[in-house]
Amino acid sequence: MYSLALKRTLIPSSSCVRVCAKNTKSEDPSSSSSSSSSSSSSDSDDNSKKAKPDNEQKLQRLNTLLQNLIQNDTVVKSMKLDLAKPRSGKPKKESAAADDVSIKTETIEKKMVDAVKSVASNLGGDTKQTESELLMKLLNPETSPTSSRNLMDVMKGMKIDRETKTAEKSRAEQVRSILQTAQSKLNHEDRKPERRMKRPPQQIRPKRETVVEKIDLFGGESLNIFTNKSELKDTTQTKTWQRLYERDLKLAVTHPPSNYFQQMILWTEQGKLWNFPIDNEQGLDEEKKVDFSRHVFLEEHLEPWCPSRGPLRHFMELVCVGLSKNPYLTVNAKIEHIMWYRDYFDSKKKLLKDVGALPAESEAPKAIQ
Amino acid sequence: MLISPIILKRYNRLNNTSAITFLQKLFSSQAEEKIEIPKRIHRGPTDILRALETTISQDPTAAHYKYHDDPFLIPMSNVGKRTFAMAQEAGKKAAHWIRKEHADLFNHREADPIIKVFLPKVSFNEQSEVSEADLKQVINDVLVSEAQLVYKLLKDRGLDISNETRQALLELLCYTNDSDMLAEDFIEERWFRQSAKSKEKQRKIWKDNSLAEEIFISIENPTAEIYSAMIQGMCKYFQVDKAWHLYQESQEKGLTLSSEAYSSLLRVVNFLKESNDLRWALVEELLGKMNEAKIKPTLATLNAVLHSLSTMGGGKVPRTLALKVIREFKGLGIEPSLGSWYYVLITYCKERGPVSTILHDIMPEVENKEHQCLDMSDTFFFVTAMDICKNHLNDVDLGKRVHKLLHFGNNYNLIGDSYKESIYYRHYFGLTINNMPFEEFMQNIYNLLVPNIYVPEPGVMAEVLNQVDFNGAVEYLPQLWSDMIIFDHINRENLIESVLNIIENNKPEDGSKFHEIFAGIAWDLFNRLEEQGEQRFNKLRLTGDQLGKVMILLLRNKDFKKACIIMDKLDQEQHTVVGVPKIEALSMYIDSCIENMAPSRALACLQYCSDCGFPEVEDLGNKVHKSMTLDESNLAKLSKIVGPLS
């Protein structure tokens, strides 16, 4: 592109200008500027010394070129802007026709304004006053409503045109303004002191206005497959399966206990804990079948063999008292215990008789005989 | 005195009334007084405990009961909670192992009657003498591998077992798919086990040629019960072709299967037929067969049909059919359970389908009731209902109703497991945070549920931070920051970023205490990321921009020394730090250098600015030059950096 190429040629020269200006300012020639810049500065130094009168001319030309460039650019830009204007979906032909009309009316307008100006100058006096008055009269809607409306429209269009023309800023200005807006936008985004104020909570998904339509869950018709309801029978053939399923269901709602009572409930259900209310005989199912009297009254087991009097009887009664108080032995064990003594004394019968612990033969009960 | 007559009056009145009541009592007792002794109410072993338990309400400020009540031992993050609970469980397992390995050490009788669960498990080996009673016992205790072994031993010895025991064994094997089940004791493991099981792709996991099939083949004339057990097992583990084959075989023989067998077939119709029409036709056919055979369907049948309907895609047909099915079963006296409603919900509210408000109609059916777990799908209701409240309807009132129902009676048991619970709360948080005033959310929901009941995931935390930013509610930031540290969120880049942005953007007024707090947060953040272990795989590093923000925050708090540390890091690690800070941060730093009379630091910063290629370096240099008295060497440095000084 022409403009680009021009730019490329322009930029180094301008930088040269800047650098040379710097160099002239800095007093120390051996100042520690970078090597590249120093080399370029030496070049420019030569140039500046030799062609100083030329420089001014060159600058002038450059400026004009730049001006041209800017103007060209703006023209191009405005054209581009025109192109980019949204056409709001209107057919092309119509808009073209409208353009034509606007051009025509524009010329008519110009003619009219010229005519008004000439009239004013002919009249003399305050020309501007008369000019404006005449124009006002022309634009007055009361005189000719339809045409004036058209004129108004036209004027509006003209205004827009004029605006675009007056907005012929220099490129630098344009760039600056764009930068400024961008900056301000950025700043606006960044700086959020106003965010400190409380706003209503944001709704990320705007609440859809869902109309809650009532759905009758049980009202409508059914499938009508099960016709003979009364004849249906429960079939639980797979008992183990059912048991396992129920176990799983129970486990599905058995969660880690959240307090000690829940823990105790769990332990109770698992069979690890005494059941409440506390029962000392919990689980002693075998013993429940035996009456307490059989535990306590054991003398009846002495009757068949033990002498009714004497030290042996006395000893055995003490044994019975001891056994009756023992909670750890079953009744059978207690009876076995007594029977062991019977056999023991039986084996020692002779000795016992000699000592006199057993009464004489005649008095002795039948069992030991 | 004035008072005495009043007192006297009162005393009289008192006397009168008491006399009257006394007389009344006297007469009434004369008329009739029958003492009715109330009938004894039989109390179960846990009734008293349950009564006591109702006196304890849930305390959201306390850690869960299972954790040690010690501030140093209470886990806060999700990972910590899981680790602690599983460690406890592991201890339990170790105890189980020791009891099993060294059963001979546990011969003492420590309790009378014996507590059976404390006894070592009966173990069998190839040489054990076994009988049918042993087999019954292990089936009863759900010990699958033991049952297999005992059965084998019985076979080897040539002992016959009764049909009844064989049936029980077959059902056990079918139910468990020949593999052992998690013991009843391990509640924590069940609670924390990722319930990916349900999400897992449903594929064939039935073990072919297993003992169950062996037993089935060995039976000459299988009964209906045996067919039922096999069909149920195969359907449960998606061996659908064989199951269908067995079903047809049994129909040819004219056997009456159990309702469970039909239910399990109904559950897998989408594997048996290709198109939705054919699937529904099969459902109708199976239901018709049940009717013909006079088999009473159960809740499981209802849920199986609804499950199949929920897989039949969107559209109107499955929806109307689902309601028809519910009506049909209601007519049979089968009330839908929460699981049934779960299936209705997922049938109606498809992710890409039209919005349906059926939850509004379901809620009155289930509200203010205590629900029992009647079907395995019941535990899916709450999490799905909350999901629909948030993602489908975005209706906070409905969400609150669901939440209330969850806390009604013992309904909380139906939450499922820890995974479902956290999803439930994720949806609940997401719903309320966007639809409630932020203060109310923090007061009533966040402070109540976090951290003991729910620990927000990083995604939820990001949303909370978003709302903090949006509402400018920076006063909650210190709390959220400490929560984030506890929950182990500081390795999340997006969260770090948004925390820094919030405290940087919401600049408090001068002299506000927030300067110090924010600087504290920023410094803490910086240090935590610095102290990350070297061995860490993907270390999170602050970018240059973020470091700049940290610096700004520190400087706002006039903390020059700490800012210098940040600057040093920026300067020394230029090649590792990604990006550069904003010029505002650097110019603020230079201002601070000027204030603190630190020319060399200012120059270092200027050097850094010029290295990064900031065009503002000239202005800054001039500023330094103007506002500080620099000695010769510094001046030389300065001119070296920014060029000639003005």
mmCIF file of N, CA, C and O in Angstrom, chain A residues 102 109 139 148-163:
data_model
loop_
_atom_site.group_PDB
_atom_site.id
_atom_site.type_symbol
_atom_site.label_atom_id
_atom_site.label_comp_id
_atom_site.label_asym_id
_atom_site.label_seq_id
_atom_site.Cartn_x
_atom_site.Cartn_y
_atom_site.Cartn_z
ATOM 1 N N SER A 102 -31.399 12.636 -1.565
ATOM 2 C CA SER A 102 -30.725 13.528 -0.613
ATOM 3 C C SER A 102 -29.776 14.474 -1.364
ATOM 4 O O SER A 102 -29.699 15.653 -1.031
ATOM 5 N N GLU A 109 -31.408 22.774 -1.620
ATOM 6 C CA GLU A 109 -31.176 23.521 -0.391
ATOM 7 C C GLU A 109 -30.125 24.604 -0.607
ATOM 8 O O GLU A 109 -30.333 25.772 -0.244
ATOM 9 N N LEU A 139 -38.696 27.682 6.770
ATOM 10 C CA LEU A 139 -38.738 26.421 7.533
ATOM 11 C C LEU A 139 -39.969 26.316 8.409
ATOM 12 O O LEU A 139 -40.211 25.280 9.006
ATOM 13 N N SER A 148 -42.447 21.319 4.412
ATOM 14 C CA SER A 148 -41.516 21.619 5.502
ATOM 15 C C SER A 148 -41.052 20.342 6.192
ATOM 16 O O SER A 148 -39.900 20.234 6.616
ATOM 17 N N ARG A 149 -41.972 19.409 6.298
ATOM 18 C CA ARG A 149 -41.573 18.157 6.945
ATOM 19 C C ARG A 149 -40.460 17.506 6.135
ATOM 20 O O ARG A 149 -39.473 17.058 6.666
ATOM 21 N N ASN A 150 -40.709 17.531 4.808
ATOM 22 C CA ASN A 150 -39.669 16.969 3.950
ATOM 23 C C ASN A 150 -38.359 17.706 4.160
ATOM 24 O O ASN A 150 -37.308 17.101 4.287
ATOM 25 N N LEU A 151 -38.525 19.005 4.228
ATOM 26 C CA LEU A 151 -37.341 19.825 4.409
ATOM 27 C C LEU A 151 -36.639 19.485 5.723
ATOM 28 O O LEU A 151 -35.419 19.391 5.802
ATOM 29 N N MET A 152 -37.490 19.304 6.755
ATOM 30 C CA MET A 152 -36.916 18.969 8.061
ATOM 31 C C MET A 152 -36.088 17.691 7.973
ATOM 32 O O MET A 152 -34.968 17.625 8.473
ATOM 33 N N ASP A 153 -36.716 16.721 7.293
ATOM 34 C CA ASP A 153 -36.003 15.444 7.148
ATOM 35 C C ASP A 153 -34.675 15.674 6.461
ATOM 36 O O ASP A 153 -33.632 15.167 6.880
ATOM 37 N N VAL A 154 -34.783 16.462 5.391
ATOM 38 C CA VAL A 154 -33.583 16.733 4.618
ATOM 39 C C VAL A 154 -32.548 17.421 5.485
ATOM 40 O O VAL A 154 -31.370 17.087 5.484
ATOM 41 N N MET A 155 -33.040 18.416 6.248
ATOM 42 C CA MET A 155 -32.127 19.157 7.102
ATOM 43 C C MET A 155 -31.428 18.223 8.078
ATOM 44 O O MET A 155 -30.225 18.317 8.322
ATOM 45 N N LYS A 156 -32.216 17.316 8.607
ATOM 46 C CA LYS A 156 -31.630 16.347 9.539
ATOM 47 C C LYS A 156 -30.509 15.582 8.890
ATOM 48 O O LYS A 156 -29.417 15.442 9.417
ATOM 49 N N GLY A 157 -30.843 15.097 7.662
ATOM 50 C CA GLY A 157 -29.839 14.331 6.920
ATOM 51 C C GLY A 157 -28.605 15.180 6.702
ATOM 52 O O GLY A 157 -27.474 14.730 6.901
ATOM 53 N N MET A 158 -28.826 16.440 6.343
ATOM 54 C CA MET A 158 -27.702 17.333 6.088
ATOM 55 C C MET A 158 -26.854 17.502 7.329
ATOM 56 O O MET A 158 -25.646 17.479 7.298
ATOM 57 N N LYS A 159 -27.555 17.662 8.419
ATOM 58 C CA LYS A 159 -26.857 17.841 9.687
ATOM 59 C C LYS A 159 -25.873 16.698 9.920
ATOM 60 O O LYS A 159 -24.712 16.888 10.232
ATOM 61 N N ILE A 160 -26.397 15.511 9.686
ATOM 62 C CA ILE A 160 -25.551 14.334 9.912
ATOM 63 C C ILE A 160 -24.330 14.402 9.006
ATOM 64 O O ILE A 160 -23.204 14.212 9.443
ATOM 65 N N ASP A 161 -24.603 14.776 7.733
ATOM 66 C CA ASP A 161 -23.503 14.874 6.772
ATOM 67 C C ASP A 161 -22.465 15.874 7.253
ATOM 68 O O ASP A 161 -21.270 15.617 7.237
ATOM 69 N N ARG A 162 -22.996 17.004 7.675
ATOM 70 C CA ARG A 162 -22.120 18.081 8.084
ATOM 71 C C ARG A 162 -21.264 17.627 9.268
ATOM 72 O O ARG A 162 -20.087 17.850 9.341
ATOM 73 N N GLU A 163 -21.949 16.930 10.162
ATOM 74 C CA GLU A 163 -21.241 16.458 11.354
ATOM 75 C C GLU A 163 -20.063 15.588 10.972
ATOM 76 O O GLU A 163 -18.971 15.751 11.480
#
